[in-house]
Amino acid sequence: MTICSFALLGPVAGFQQMREELELLLQLQWHAHVNKRDYQGGWDVLPLRCVSEHLNAHGILQSFAIYPSDDWSNLPQLEQSPALLRFVTALPFSVKSVRLMRLHPGAEIKPHRDQGLCLEQGEARLHLPLQTNELLKFFVNDQLVPMQAGQLWYINADQVHRVENKGAEPRINLVLDCVVNAELKEQIYAGWNTELSRVN
């Protein structure tokens, strides 16, 4: 059985407004990624939605304490960002964690896996690039993902993936962990089939 490594779900509405909100969010305190062995250079995170019990906890817990829970809540920085909030709440499936993840110029995320985080296990990690550049390379299962700003992508994080930013600007992605339902599964397979047709 062939496993889907990545799929384009499509362009998103309200992208320019999200970019404007990002400028304000950049002024908040971001947190260096805790998995130091998995990257070189700068890689940091701003949490937007977290497990409800961590609503009043330190930002590091809000950013990285991602475990099975049925109770997730928006953080103030998401509630105060109307375009981002509209996008997240309009998604037709259950959204768990939401984070902004910034990979600084010259940095790289080393090959690694997030075990179980894939469509086949009922979980989906989605990436929406808000800021990127032509020298940003994102690989899943040794395949280059042709991400562009304003596009929503499914990434099979259970497969080995890595990222390198050789550009002069940070790459900033909105990263969502979601529960797969029939509609999301259909979108992923449709995007995957389109991508297969493009490369073949």
PDB file of C-alpha atoms in Angstrom:
ATOM      1  CA  MET A   1       0.000   0.000   0.000  1.00  0.00           C
ATOM      2  CA  THR A   2       1.365   3.408  -0.995  1.00  0.00           C
ATOM      3  CA  ILE A   3       1.338   5.938   1.842  1.00  0.00           C
ATOM      4  CA  CYS A   4       0.609   9.626   1.192  1.00  0.00           C
ATOM      5  CA  SER A   5       3.667  11.722   2.082  1.00  0.00           C
ATOM      6  CA  PHE A   6       2.130  15.155   1.452  1.00  0.00           C
ATOM      7  CA  ALA A   7      -0.804  16.774  -0.309  1.00  0.00           C
ATOM      8  CA  LEU A   8      -1.864  20.279  -1.293  1.00  0.00           C
ATOM      9  CA  LEU A   9      -5.271  21.097   0.171  1.00  0.00           C
ATOM     10  CA  GLY A  10      -5.475  24.429  -1.639  1.00  0.00           C
ATOM     11  CA  PRO A  11      -5.050  28.198  -1.271  1.00  0.00           C
ATOM     12  CA  VAL A  12      -6.596  29.859   1.766  1.00  0.00           C
ATOM     13  CA  ALA A  13      -8.826  32.910   2.010  1.00  0.00           C
ATOM     14  CA  GLY A  14      -7.735  35.897   4.071  1.00  0.00           C
ATOM     15  CA  PHE A  15      -4.028  35.270   3.579  1.00  0.00           C
ATOM     16  CA  GLN A  16      -3.016  38.946   3.355  1.00  0.00           C
ATOM     17  CA  GLN A  17      -4.869  39.718   6.582  1.00  0.00           C
ATOM     18  CA  MET A  18      -3.042  36.814   8.248  1.00  0.00           C
ATOM     19  CA  ARG A  19       0.264  38.283   7.088  1.00  0.00           C
ATOM     20  CA  GLU A  20      -0.669  41.618   8.645  1.00  0.00           C
ATOM     21  CA  GLU A  21      -1.553  39.909  11.921  1.00  0.00           C
ATOM     22  CA  LEU A  22       1.760  38.067  11.820  1.00  0.00           C
ATOM     23  CA  GLU A  23       3.600  41.389  12.028  1.00  0.00           C
ATOM     24  CA  LEU A  24       1.959  42.018  15.412  1.00  0.00           C
ATOM     25  CA  LEU A  25       2.531  38.459  16.621  1.00  0.00           C
ATOM     26  CA  LEU A  26       6.245  38.778  15.859  1.00  0.00           C
ATOM     27  CA  GLN A  27       6.439  41.283  18.719  1.00  0.00           C
ATOM     28  CA  LEU A  28       5.412  38.653  21.289  1.00  0.00           C
ATOM     29  CA  GLN A  29       7.702  36.226  23.111  1.00  0.00           C
ATOM     30  CA  TRP A  30       8.540  33.179  20.998  1.00  0.00           C
ATOM     31  CA  HIS A  31      10.085  30.031  22.474  1.00  0.00           C
ATOM     32  CA  ALA A  32      13.084  28.097  21.182  1.00  0.00           C
ATOM     33  CA  HIS A  33      12.173  24.567  20.158  1.00  0.00           C
ATOM     34  CA  VAL A  34      12.914  22.152  22.996  1.00  0.00           C
ATOM     35  CA  ASN A  35      14.196  19.283  20.809  1.00  0.00           C
ATOM     36  CA  LYS A  36      17.698  20.722  20.508  1.00  0.00           C
ATOM     37  CA  ARG A  37      19.147  17.591  18.906  1.00  0.00           C
ATOM     38  CA  ASP A  38      16.716  17.878  15.981  1.00  0.00           C
ATOM     39  CA  TYR A  39      17.927  21.175  14.535  1.00  0.00           C
ATOM     40  CA  GLN A  40      20.793  23.601  14.003  1.00  0.00           C
ATOM     41  CA  GLY A  41      20.407  27.369  14.077  1.00  0.00           C
ATOM     42  CA  GLY A  42      17.263  29.185  15.159  1.00  0.00           C
ATOM     43  CA  TRP A  43      13.887  27.434  15.342  1.00  0.00           C
ATOM     44  CA  ASP A  44      11.227  28.913  17.591  1.00  0.00           C
ATOM     45  CA  VAL A  45       7.511  28.733  18.243  1.00  0.00           C
ATOM     46  CA  LEU A  46       4.562  30.919  19.231  1.00  0.00           C
ATOM     47  CA  PRO A  47       1.612  28.883  20.572  1.00  0.00           C
ATOM     48  CA  LEU A  48      -1.887  29.911  19.457  1.00  0.00           C
ATOM     49  CA  ARG A  49      -3.969  26.973  20.713  1.00  0.00           C
ATOM     50  CA  CYS A  50      -3.039  24.461  23.396  1.00  0.00           C
ATOM     51  CA  VAL A  51      -4.327  21.801  25.787  1.00  0.00           C
ATOM     52  CA  SER A  52      -6.835  23.607  28.019  1.00  0.00           C
ATOM     53  CA  GLU A  53      -5.064  22.710  31.261  1.00  0.00           C
ATOM     54  CA  HIS A  54      -2.057  24.750  30.050  1.00  0.00           C
ATOM     55  CA  LEU A  55      -3.994  27.949  29.300  1.00  0.00           C
ATOM     56  CA  ASN A  56      -2.292  29.756  32.185  1.00  0.00           C
ATOM     57  CA  ALA A  57       0.984  27.842  32.029  1.00  0.00           C
ATOM     58  CA  HIS A  58       4.371  28.896  30.675  1.00  0.00           C
ATOM     59  CA  GLY A  59       4.611  29.334  26.916  1.00  0.00           C
ATOM     60  CA  ILE A  60       6.973  26.376  26.651  1.00  0.00           C
ATOM     61  CA  LEU A  61       4.266  24.031  27.952  1.00  0.00           C
ATOM     62  CA  GLN A  62       1.698  25.673  25.675  1.00  0.00           C
ATOM     63  CA  SER A  63       4.032  25.193  22.713  1.00  0.00           C
ATOM     64  CA  PHE A  64       5.317  21.676  23.226  1.00  0.00           C
ATOM     65  CA  ALA A  65       3.029  19.740  25.609  1.00  0.00           C
ATOM     66  CA  ILE A  66       1.079  18.104  22.796  1.00  0.00           C
ATOM     67  CA  TYR A  67      -0.510  14.845  23.858  1.00  0.00           C
ATOM     68  CA  PRO A  68      -3.872  13.068  23.454  1.00  0.00           C
ATOM     69  CA  SER A  69      -6.636  15.274  24.858  1.00  0.00           C
ATOM     70  CA  ASP A  70     -10.221  16.128  23.997  1.00  0.00           C
ATOM     71  CA  ASP A  71      -9.957  19.586  25.534  1.00  0.00           C
ATOM     72  CA  TRP A  72      -8.095  22.278  23.589  1.00  0.00           C
ATOM     73  CA  SER A  73      -8.446  26.058  23.879  1.00  0.00           C
ATOM     74  CA  ASN A  74      -7.460  29.140  21.919  1.00  0.00           C
ATOM     75  CA  LEU A  75      -4.850  31.366  23.507  1.00  0.00           C
ATOM     76  CA  PRO A  76      -5.368  35.156  23.664  1.00  0.00           C
ATOM     77  CA  GLN A  77      -2.983  35.755  20.769  1.00  0.00           C
ATOM     78  CA  LEU A  78      -5.248  33.704  18.495  1.00  0.00           C
ATOM     79  CA  GLU A  79      -8.460  35.268  19.804  1.00  0.00           C
ATOM     80  CA  GLN A  80      -6.974  38.703  19.080  1.00  0.00           C
ATOM     81  CA  SER A  81      -6.045  37.783  15.479  1.00  0.00           C
ATOM     82  CA  PRO A  82      -9.368  37.839  13.567  1.00  0.00           C
ATOM     83  CA  ALA A  83      -8.161  36.442  10.223  1.00  0.00           C
ATOM     84  CA  LEU A  84      -6.220  33.582  11.800  1.00  0.00           C
ATOM     85  CA  LEU A  85      -9.124  32.849  14.124  1.00  0.00           C
ATOM     86  CA  ARG A  86     -11.608  32.776  11.220  1.00  0.00           C
ATOM     87  CA  PHE A  87      -9.389  30.377   9.327  1.00  0.00           C
ATOM     88  CA  VAL A  88      -8.970  27.977  12.252  1.00  0.00           C
ATOM     89  CA  THR A  89     -12.618  27.988  13.340  1.00  0.00           C
ATOM     90  CA  ALA A  90     -13.898  27.508   9.770  1.00  0.00           C
ATOM     91  CA  LEU A  91     -11.995  24.253   9.248  1.00  0.00           C
ATOM     92  CA  PRO A  92     -14.500  21.378   8.926  1.00  0.00           C
ATOM     93  CA  PHE A  93     -12.636  19.062  11.297  1.00  0.00           C
ATOM     94  CA  SER A  94     -11.416  19.083  14.890  1.00  0.00           C
ATOM     95  CA  VAL A  95      -8.297  21.193  15.476  1.00  0.00           C
ATOM     96  CA  LYS A  96      -5.978  20.427  18.375  1.00  0.00           C
ATOM     97  CA  SER A  97      -2.685  22.312  18.577  1.00  0.00           C
ATOM     98  CA  VAL A  98      -2.075  25.502  16.563  1.00  0.00           C
ATOM     99  CA  ARG A  99       1.370  27.101  16.490  1.00  0.00           C
ATOM    100  CA  LEU A 100       3.455  29.521  14.490  1.00  0.00           C
ATOM    101  CA  MET A 101       6.841  27.942  13.776  1.00  0.00           C
ATOM    102  CA  ARG A 102       9.770  30.070  12.613  1.00  0.00           C
ATOM    103  CA  LEU A 103      12.937  28.685  11.041  1.00  0.00           C
ATOM    104  CA  HIS A 104      15.603  31.366  10.918  1.00  0.00           C
ATOM    105  CA  PRO A 105      17.947  32.038   7.977  1.00  0.00           C
ATOM    106  CA  GLY A 106      20.715  29.454   7.738  1.00  0.00           C
ATOM    107  CA  ALA A 107      18.926  27.047  10.076  1.00  0.00           C
ATOM    108  CA  GLU A 108      17.980  23.454   9.382  1.00  0.00           C
ATOM    109  CA  ILE A 109      15.670  20.895  10.935  1.00  0.00           C
ATOM    110  CA  LYS A 110      17.430  17.544  10.861  1.00  0.00           C
ATOM    111  CA  PRO A 111      15.783  14.365   9.558  1.00  0.00           C
ATOM    112  CA  HIS A 112      13.327  13.074  12.158  1.00  0.00           C
ATOM    113  CA  ARG A 113       9.881  11.493  12.602  1.00  0.00           C
ATOM    114  CA  ASP A 114       6.871  12.396  14.736  1.00  0.00           C
ATOM    115  CA  GLN A 115       5.613   8.877  15.227  1.00  0.00           C
ATOM    116  CA  GLY A 116       1.917   8.259  14.670  1.00  0.00           C
ATOM    117  CA  LEU A 117       1.233  11.763  13.324  1.00  0.00           C
ATOM    118  CA  CYS A 118      -0.272  10.785   9.982  1.00  0.00           C
ATOM    119  CA  LEU A 119      -3.522  10.258   8.127  1.00  0.00           C
ATOM    120  CA  GLU A 120      -3.335   6.493   8.541  1.00  0.00           C
ATOM    121  CA  GLN A 121      -3.345   6.889  12.350  1.00  0.00           C
ATOM    122  CA  GLY A 122      -6.237   9.373  12.350  1.00  0.00           C
ATOM    123  CA  GLU A 123      -4.015  12.424  12.861  1.00  0.00           C
ATOM    124  CA  ALA A 124      -3.015  15.154  10.420  1.00  0.00           C
ATOM    125  CA  ARG A 125      -0.391  17.879  10.594  1.00  0.00           C
ATOM    126  CA  LEU A 126      -1.175  20.803   8.316  1.00  0.00           C
ATOM    127  CA  HIS A 127       1.244  23.551   7.268  1.00  0.00           C
ATOM    128  CA  LEU A 128       0.289  26.993   5.981  1.00  0.00           C
ATOM    129  CA  PRO A 129       3.370  29.035   5.006  1.00  0.00           C
ATOM    130  CA  LEU A 130       2.838  32.680   5.936  1.00  0.00           C
ATOM    131  CA  GLN A 131       6.382  33.738   5.068  1.00  0.00           C
ATOM    132  CA  THR A 132       8.828  31.730   2.980  1.00  0.00           C
ATOM    133  CA  ASN A 133      11.491  32.094   0.295  1.00  0.00           C
ATOM    134  CA  GLU A 134      12.792  30.285  -2.786  1.00  0.00           C
ATOM    135  CA  LEU A 135      15.736  28.807  -0.868  1.00  0.00           C
ATOM    136  CA  LEU A 136      13.515  27.115   1.718  1.00  0.00           C
ATOM    137  CA  LYS A 137      13.448  23.347   1.122  1.00  0.00           C
ATOM    138  CA  PHE A 138      11.023  21.022   2.936  1.00  0.00           C
ATOM    139  CA  PHE A 139      11.477  17.295   2.329  1.00  0.00           C
ATOM    140  CA  VAL A 140       9.184  14.431   3.350  1.00  0.00           C
ATOM    141  CA  ASN A 141      10.325  10.878   2.632  1.00  0.00           C
ATOM    142  CA  ASP A 142      13.146  12.406   0.517  1.00  0.00           C
ATOM    143  CA  GLN A 143      10.611  14.214  -1.683  1.00  0.00           C
ATOM    144  CA  LEU A 144      10.616  17.998  -2.018  1.00  0.00           C
ATOM    145  CA  VAL A 145       7.310  19.567  -0.979  1.00  0.00           C
ATOM    146  CA  PRO A 146       6.649  22.529  -3.329  1.00  0.00           C
ATOM    147  CA  MET A 147       5.131  24.750  -0.632  1.00  0.00           C
ATOM    148  CA  GLN A 148       4.182  28.313  -1.494  1.00  0.00           C
ATOM    149  CA  ALA A 149       2.963  31.058   0.808  1.00  0.00           C
ATOM    150  CA  GLY A 150      -0.800  31.021   1.247  1.00  0.00           C
ATOM    151  CA  GLN A 151      -1.209  27.303   0.501  1.00  0.00           C
ATOM    152  CA  LEU A 152      -2.448  24.725   3.011  1.00  0.00           C
ATOM    153  CA  TRP A 153      -0.545  21.421   2.945  1.00  0.00           C
ATOM    154  CA  TYR A 154      -0.904  18.066   4.660  1.00  0.00           C
ATOM    155  CA  ILE A 155       2.416  16.615   5.804  1.00  0.00           C
ATOM    156  CA  ASN A 156       2.901  12.996   6.832  1.00  0.00           C
ATOM    157  CA  ALA A 157       4.989  13.763   9.919  1.00  0.00           C
ATOM    158  CA  ASP A 158       5.270  10.042  10.696  1.00  0.00           C
ATOM    159  CA  GLN A 159       7.652   9.770   7.747  1.00  0.00           C
ATOM    160  CA  VAL A 160      11.183  11.126   7.912  1.00  0.00           C
ATOM    161  CA  HIS A 161      11.154  14.841   7.149  1.00  0.00           C
ATOM    162  CA  ARG A 162      13.679  17.663   7.190  1.00  0.00           C
ATOM    163  CA  VAL A 163      13.817  21.363   6.370  1.00  0.00           C
ATOM    164  CA  GLU A 164      16.605  23.745   5.403  1.00  0.00           C
ATOM    165  CA  ASN A 165      16.401  27.516   5.117  1.00  0.00           C
ATOM    166  CA  LYS A 166      19.225  28.864   2.994  1.00  0.00           C
ATOM    167  CA  GLY A 167      17.365  32.096   2.322  1.00  0.00           C
ATOM    168  CA  ALA A 168      17.839  35.522   3.886  1.00  0.00           C
ATOM    169  CA  GLU A 169      14.416  35.622   5.573  1.00  0.00           C
ATOM    170  CA  PRO A 170      12.859  33.454   8.275  1.00  0.00           C
ATOM    171  CA  ARG A 171      10.333  30.860   7.206  1.00  0.00           C
ATOM    172  CA  ILE A 172       7.159  31.122   9.287  1.00  0.00           C
ATOM    173  CA  ASN A 173       4.472  28.454   8.992  1.00  0.00           C
ATOM    174  CA  LEU A 174       1.135  28.147  10.730  1.00  0.00           C
ATOM    175  CA  VAL A 175       1.166  24.520  11.910  1.00  0.00           C
ATOM    176  CA  LEU A 176      -2.023  22.738  12.948  1.00  0.00           C
ATOM    177  CA  ASP A 177      -2.477  19.271  14.403  1.00  0.00           C
ATOM    178  CA  CYS A 178      -5.925  17.950  13.544  1.00  0.00           C
ATOM    179  CA  VAL A 179      -8.181  14.932  13.924  1.00  0.00           C
ATOM    180  CA  VAL A 180      -8.890  13.250  10.599  1.00  0.00           C
ATOM    181  CA  ASN A 181     -12.536  12.976   9.552  1.00  0.00           C
ATOM    182  CA  ALA A 182     -14.078  11.865   6.258  1.00  0.00           C
ATOM    183  CA  GLU A 183     -13.937  15.360   4.733  1.00  0.00           C
ATOM    184  CA  LEU A 184     -10.288  15.948   5.575  1.00  0.00           C
ATOM    185  CA  LYS A 185      -9.370  12.483   4.316  1.00  0.00           C
ATOM    186  CA  GLU A 186     -11.137  13.239   1.031  1.00  0.00           C
ATOM    187  CA  GLN A 187      -9.285  16.566   0.685  1.00  0.00           C
ATOM    188  CA  ILE A 188      -5.932  14.924   1.365  1.00  0.00           C
ATOM    189  CA  TYR A 189      -6.452  12.144  -1.159  1.00  0.00           C
ATOM    190  CA  ALA A 190      -7.684  14.628  -3.778  1.00  0.00           C
ATOM    191  CA  GLY A 191      -4.603  16.802  -3.272  1.00  0.00           C
ATOM    192  CA  TRP A 192      -2.326  13.787  -3.299  1.00  0.00           C
ATOM    193  CA  ASN A 193      -3.756  12.488  -6.568  1.00  0.00           C
ATOM    194  CA  THR A 194      -3.360  15.929  -8.139  1.00  0.00           C
ATOM    195  CA  GLU A 195       0.289  16.038  -7.046  1.00  0.00           C
ATOM    196  CA  LEU A 196       0.915  12.534  -8.407  1.00  0.00           C
ATOM    197  CA  SER A 197      -0.564  13.586 -11.746  1.00  0.00           C
ATOM    198  CA  ARG A 198       1.663  16.681 -11.810  1.00  0.00           C
ATOM    199  CA  VAL A 199       4.928  14.808 -11.234  1.00  0.00           C
ATOM    200  CA  ASN A 200       4.025  11.932 -13.542  1.00  0.00           C
TER     201      ASN A 200
END
